[in-house]
Amino acid sequence: MDKIDRMRAFALVAKNASFTAAAQRLGRSSRLVSKYVADLEESLGVQLLNRTTRSVSLTDAGATYLAMCEPLLDGFDEMEETVRNAQAALRGVIRVAAPTGFGALRLAPSLAAFANQHPEVEIDLKLSDRRVSIVDEGLDLAVRIGPMRDSSLMVRRLGPMPLVICAAPAYLARAGTPTHPQALSTHECIQDGNTADPGVWRFAIDGQDVAVPVQGRLQADAPAAAARLAAAGIGVARCPAYTVAEALKNGELVELFAPYRVTPYVVAALFPQNRRLTTRVRALIDHLAQDPLICNGGV
């Protein structure tokens, strides 16, 4: 009997707390699954599961063994899939979530290039400026910008995303051009409703991370909207570089405080840590990490 079969049977019984459910997942009889687990326990010389007529639970040894054998099973499955698909075309659906502006301007063209390279892959792109739950909404991955706060997800860094402080020439002519971040206290600032503390902007001043309080009548939860408000002369905005790159080039906006730029945000791919990546999802993440539209900071 193969050791992998025993380990897989044990892992499924442990995760489902049921021999019957594990047997259904494996397409085997409950009796055979029970034998697999018993043989595994005999070979190890320890009891892995507590069994009663009504319940199945892990022993301490079983919990330790499960934590160690699951990565081995995932690695074995990944190895087989990689070899099996080495000469085969990628196929299947990839469900991706991303912020609205970045998704439309940067991610969509990159996904189009990937789809052209792999005609049997289907891509379902969902754009939203709220942080959707990857697990609850059945997504394969999400592309996000900013601090990565969800510790339950795996993170693959794709590139930096500089934050640019900017305003329109008309606003600066009317309100004056601030020459130091501390001068923002006297200016109308457009705040980002997606951040934990929209009334505080951070700068690198004399080698220190300095928090500068800002205020203003307008707040937007989409970076592209904040950029357009700034271009309309409403006030000063702090925006990811991709949202203002064209406006800075054509003079609609002027960058302020370039010497005081803070550490940039991160563009990252996030996916569940307890889910083995399929070959197609891994290939897409690798593609994004190499695409200048994604990995060069959006400028």
Coordinates of N, CA and C in Angstrom, one line a residue, residues 182-282:
Q182 N 5.0 70.2 5.9 CA 4.3 70.8 7.0 C 3.4 71.9 6.6
A183 N 3.6 72.5 5.5 CA 2.8 73.6 5.0 C 1.4 73.2 4.5
L184 N 1.2 71.8 4.5 CA -0.1 71.3 4.0 C -1.2 71.7 5.0
S185 N -0.9 72.1 6.2 CA -1.9 72.4 7.2 C -2.8 73.6 6.8
T186 N -2.2 74.4 5.9 CA -3.0 75.6 5.4 C -3.6 75.3 4.0
H187 N -3.6 74.1 3.5 CA -4.1 73.8 2.2 C -5.3 72.9 2.2
E188 N -6.1 72.9 1.2 CA -7.2 72.0 1.0 C -6.7 70.7 0.4
C189 N -6.8 69.6 1.2 CA -6.3 68.3 0.8 C -7.4 67.3 0.6
I190 N -7.3 66.6 -0.5 CA -8.3 65.6 -0.9 C -7.8 64.3 -0.3
Q191 N -8.7 63.7 0.6 CA -8.3 62.6 1.4 C -8.8 61.3 0.8
D192 N -8.0 60.2 1.1 CA -8.3 58.9 0.6 C -9.1 58.1 1.6
G193 N -10.3 57.8 1.3 CA -11.2 57.1 2.2 C -10.9 55.7 2.4
N194 N -10.0 55.1 1.6 CA -9.6 53.7 1.7 C -8.5 53.5 2.7
T195 N -7.9 54.5 3.2 CA -6.8 54.3 4.2 C -7.3 54.3 5.6
A196 N -6.6 53.7 6.5 CA -7.0 53.6 7.9 C -7.1 55.0 8.5
D197 N -6.2 55.9 8.2 CA -6.3 57.3 8.7 C -6.1 58.3 7.6
P198 N -7.2 58.6 6.9 CA -7.1 59.5 5.8 C -6.6 60.9 6.1
G199 N -6.7 61.4 7.4 CA -6.3 62.7 7.8 C -4.8 62.8 8.1
V200 N -4.0 61.8 7.8 CA -2.6 61.8 8.1 C -1.9 61.3 6.9
W201 N -0.9 62.1 6.4 CA -0.1 61.8 5.3 C 1.4 61.6 5.8
R202 N 2.1 60.7 5.4 CA 3.4 60.4 5.9 C 4.5 60.8 4.9
F203 N 5.6 61.4 5.4 CA 6.7 61.8 4.6 C 8.0 61.4 5.2
A204 N 9.0 61.3 4.3 CA 10.4 61.0 4.8 C 11.1 62.4 4.9
I205 N 11.3 62.8 6.1 CA 11.9 64.2 6.4 C 13.1 64.0 7.2
D206 N 14.3 64.4 6.7 CA 15.5 64.2 7.5 C 15.8 62.8 7.9
G207 N 15.4 61.8 7.1 CA 15.6 60.4 7.4 C 14.6 59.8 8.3
Q208 N 13.6 60.6 8.7 CA 12.6 60.1 9.6 C 11.2 60.0 8.9
D209 N 10.4 59.0 9.4 CA 9.1 58.9 8.9 C 8.2 59.8 9.7
V210 N 7.7 60.9 9.1 CA 7.0 61.9 9.8 C 5.5 62.0 9.3
A211 N 4.6 62.0 10.3 CA 3.2 62.0 10.1 C 2.7 63.5 10.0
V212 N 2.1 63.9 8.9 CA 1.7 65.3 8.7 C 0.1 65.3 8.7
P213 N -0.5 66.0 9.6 CA -2.0 66.0 9.6 C -2.5 66.9 8.4
V214 N -3.5 66.4 7.7 CA -4.1 67.2 6.6 C -5.6 67.3 6.8
Q215 N -6.2 68.3 6.1 CA -7.6 68.4 6.2 C -8.2 68.9 4.9
G216 N -9.5 68.7 4.7 CA -10.1 69.2 3.5 C -11.5 68.8 3.4
R217 N -12.3 69.4 2.5 CA -13.7 69.2 2.4 C -14.1 67.9 1.7
L218 N -13.1 67.4 0.9 CA -13.4 66.3 0.0 C -12.7 65.1 0.3
Q219 N -13.3 63.9 0.2 CA -12.7 62.6 0.4 C -13.2 61.7 -0.7
A220 N -12.3 60.8 -1.2 CA -12.7 59.9 -2.3 C -12.1 58.5 -1.9
D221 N -12.9 57.5 -2.2 CA -12.4 56.1 -1.9 C -11.8 55.4 -3.1
A222 N -11.6 56.2 -4.2 CA -11.0 55.7 -5.4 C -9.9 56.6 -5.8
P223 N -8.6 56.1 -5.9 CA -7.5 57.0 -6.3 C -7.7 57.8 -7.6
A224 N -8.3 57.1 -8.6 CA -8.5 57.8 -9.8 C -9.4 59.1 -9.7
A225 N -10.4 58.9 -8.8 CA -11.3 60.1 -8.5 C -10.5 61.2 -7.8
A226 N -9.7 60.8 -6.9 CA -8.9 61.9 -6.2 C -8.0 62.6 -7.2
A227 N -7.4 61.9 -8.1 CA -6.5 62.5 -9.1 C -7.3 63.4 -10.0
R228 N -8.6 63.0 -10.4 CA -9.3 63.9 -11.2 C -9.8 65.2 -10.5
L229 N -10.1 65.0 -9.2 CA -10.5 66.2 -8.4 C -9.3 67.1 -8.3
A230 N -8.1 66.6 -8.1 CA -6.9 67.5 -8.0 C -6.7 68.2 -9.4
A231 N -6.9 67.5 -10.5 CA -6.7 68.1 -11.8 C -7.7 69.2 -12.1
A232 N -8.9 69.1 -11.4 CA -9.9 70.1 -11.5 C -9.6 71.3 -10.7
G233 N -8.5 71.3 -9.9 CA -8.1 72.5 -9.2 C -8.8 72.6 -7.8
I234 N -9.3 71.5 -7.3 CA -10.0 71.5 -6.0 C -9.0 71.6 -4.8
G235 N -7.9 70.9 -4.9 CA -6.9 70.9 -3.8 C -5.7 70.0 -4.1
V236 N -5.0 69.6 -3.1 CA -3.8 68.8 -3.1 C -4.2 67.4 -2.9
A237 N -3.7 66.4 -3.7 CA -4.1 65.0 -3.6 C -2.8 64.2 -3.4
R238 N -3.0 63.1 -2.7 CA -1.9 62.0 -2.6 C -2.4 60.8 -3.4
C239 N -1.7 60.5 -4.5 CA -2.2 59.5 -5.4 C -1.2 58.4 -5.7
P240 N -1.5 57.2 -6.0 CA -0.6 56.2 -6.6 C -0.1 56.8 -7.9
A241 N 1.1 56.5 -8.3 CA 1.7 57.1 -9.4 C 0.9 56.8 -10.7
Y242 N 0.4 55.6 -10.9 CA -0.3 55.3 -12.1 C -1.5 56.1 -12.4
T243 N -2.1 56.7 -11.4 CA -3.3 57.5 -11.6 C -3.0 58.9 -12.1
V244 N -1.8 59.4 -11.9 CA -1.4 60.7 -12.3 C -0.3 60.8 -13.3
A245 N 0.2 59.7 -13.8 CA 1.3 59.7 -14.7 C 1.1 60.6 -15.9
E246 N -0.1 60.4 -16.6 CA -0.3 61.2 -17.8 C -0.6 62.7 -17.5
A247 N -1.3 62.9 -16.4 CA -1.6 64.3 -16.0 C -0.3 65.1 -15.6
L248 N 0.7 64.4 -15.0 CA 2.0 65.0 -14.7 C 2.7 65.3 -16.0
K249 N 2.7 64.4 -17.0 CA 3.4 64.6 -18.3 C 2.8 65.8 -19.1
N250 N 1.5 65.9 -19.1 CA 0.9 66.9 -19.9 C 0.6 68.3 -19.1
G251 N 1.1 68.3 -17.9 CA 1.0 69.6 -17.2 C -0.3 69.8 -16.4
E252 N -1.3 68.9 -16.5 CA -2.5 69.1 -15.7 C -2.2 69.1 -14.2
L253 N -1.2 68.4 -13.8 CA -0.9 68.3 -12.4 C 0.6 68.6 -12.2
V254 N 1.0 69.1 -11.1 CA 2.4 69.3 -10.7 C 2.7 68.5 -9.5
E255 N 3.8 67.8 -9.5 CA 4.2 67.1 -8.3 C 4.8 68.0 -7.2
L256 N 4.5 67.7 -6.0 CA 5.0 68.5 -4.8 C 5.8 67.6 -4.0
F257 N 6.8 68.1 -3.3 CA 7.6 67.4 -2.3 C 8.3 66.1 -2.8
A258 N 8.7 66.1 -4.0 CA 9.4 64.9 -4.5 C 10.6 64.4 -3.6
P259 N 11.4 65.3 -3.0 CA 12.4 64.9 -2.2 C 12.0 64.2 -0.9
Y260 N 10.7 64.4 -0.6 CA 10.1 63.8 0.7 C 9.2 62.6 0.5
R261 N 9.3 62.0 -0.7 CA 8.5 60.8 -1.0 C 8.7 59.7 0.1
V262 N 7.6 59.2 0.5 CA 7.7 58.1 1.5 C 7.9 56.8 0.8
T263 N 8.2 55.8 1.6 CA 8.3 54.4 1.1 C 7.1 54.1 0.3
P264 N 7.3 53.6 -0.9 CA 6.1 53.4 -1.8 C 5.2 52.2 -1.3
Y265 N 4.0 52.3 -1.7 CA 3.1 51.2 -1.5 C 3.6 50.0 -2.3
V266 N 3.0 48.8 -2.1 CA 3.4 47.6 -2.8 C 2.2 47.2 -3.7
V267 N 2.6 46.8 -4.9 CA 1.6 46.1 -5.8 C 1.8 44.6 -5.5
A268 N 0.8 43.9 -5.2 CA 1.0 42.5 -4.8 C -0.1 41.6 -5.2
A269 N 0.2 40.3 -5.5 CA -0.9 39.3 -5.7 C -1.1 38.6 -4.4
L270 N -2.3 38.4 -4.0 CA -2.7 37.7 -2.8 C -3.5 36.5 -3.1
F271 N -3.3 35.4 -2.4 CA -4.1 34.2 -2.6 C -4.1 33.4 -1.3
P272 N -5.1 32.6 -1.1 CA -5.2 31.8 0.2 C -4.0 30.9 0.4
Q273 N -3.6 31.0 1.7 CA -2.4 30.2 2.0 C -2.7 28.7 2.1
N274 N -3.9 28.3 2.3 CA -4.3 26.9 2.4 C -4.7 26.3 1.1
R275 N -4.5 27.0 0.0 CA -5.0 26.5 -1.3 C -3.8 26.4 -2.2
R276 N -3.6 25.2 -2.8 CA -2.5 25.0 -3.7 C -2.8 25.7 -5.0
L277 N -1.8 26.5 -5.5 CA -2.0 27.2 -6.7 C -2.0 26.3 -7.9
T278 N -2.9 26.4 -8.8 CA -2.9 25.7 -10.0 C -1.8 26.2 -10.9
T279 N -1.5 25.4 -11.9 CA -0.4 25.9 -12.8 C -0.8 27.2 -13.6
R280 N -2.1 27.3 -13.9 CA -2.5 28.5 -14.7 C -2.4 29.7 -13.8
V281 N -2.8 29.6 -12.5 CA -2.7 30.8 -11.6 C -1.3 31.2 -11.4
R282 N -0.4 30.2 -11.1 CA 1.0 30.4 -10.9 C 1.6 31.1 -12.1

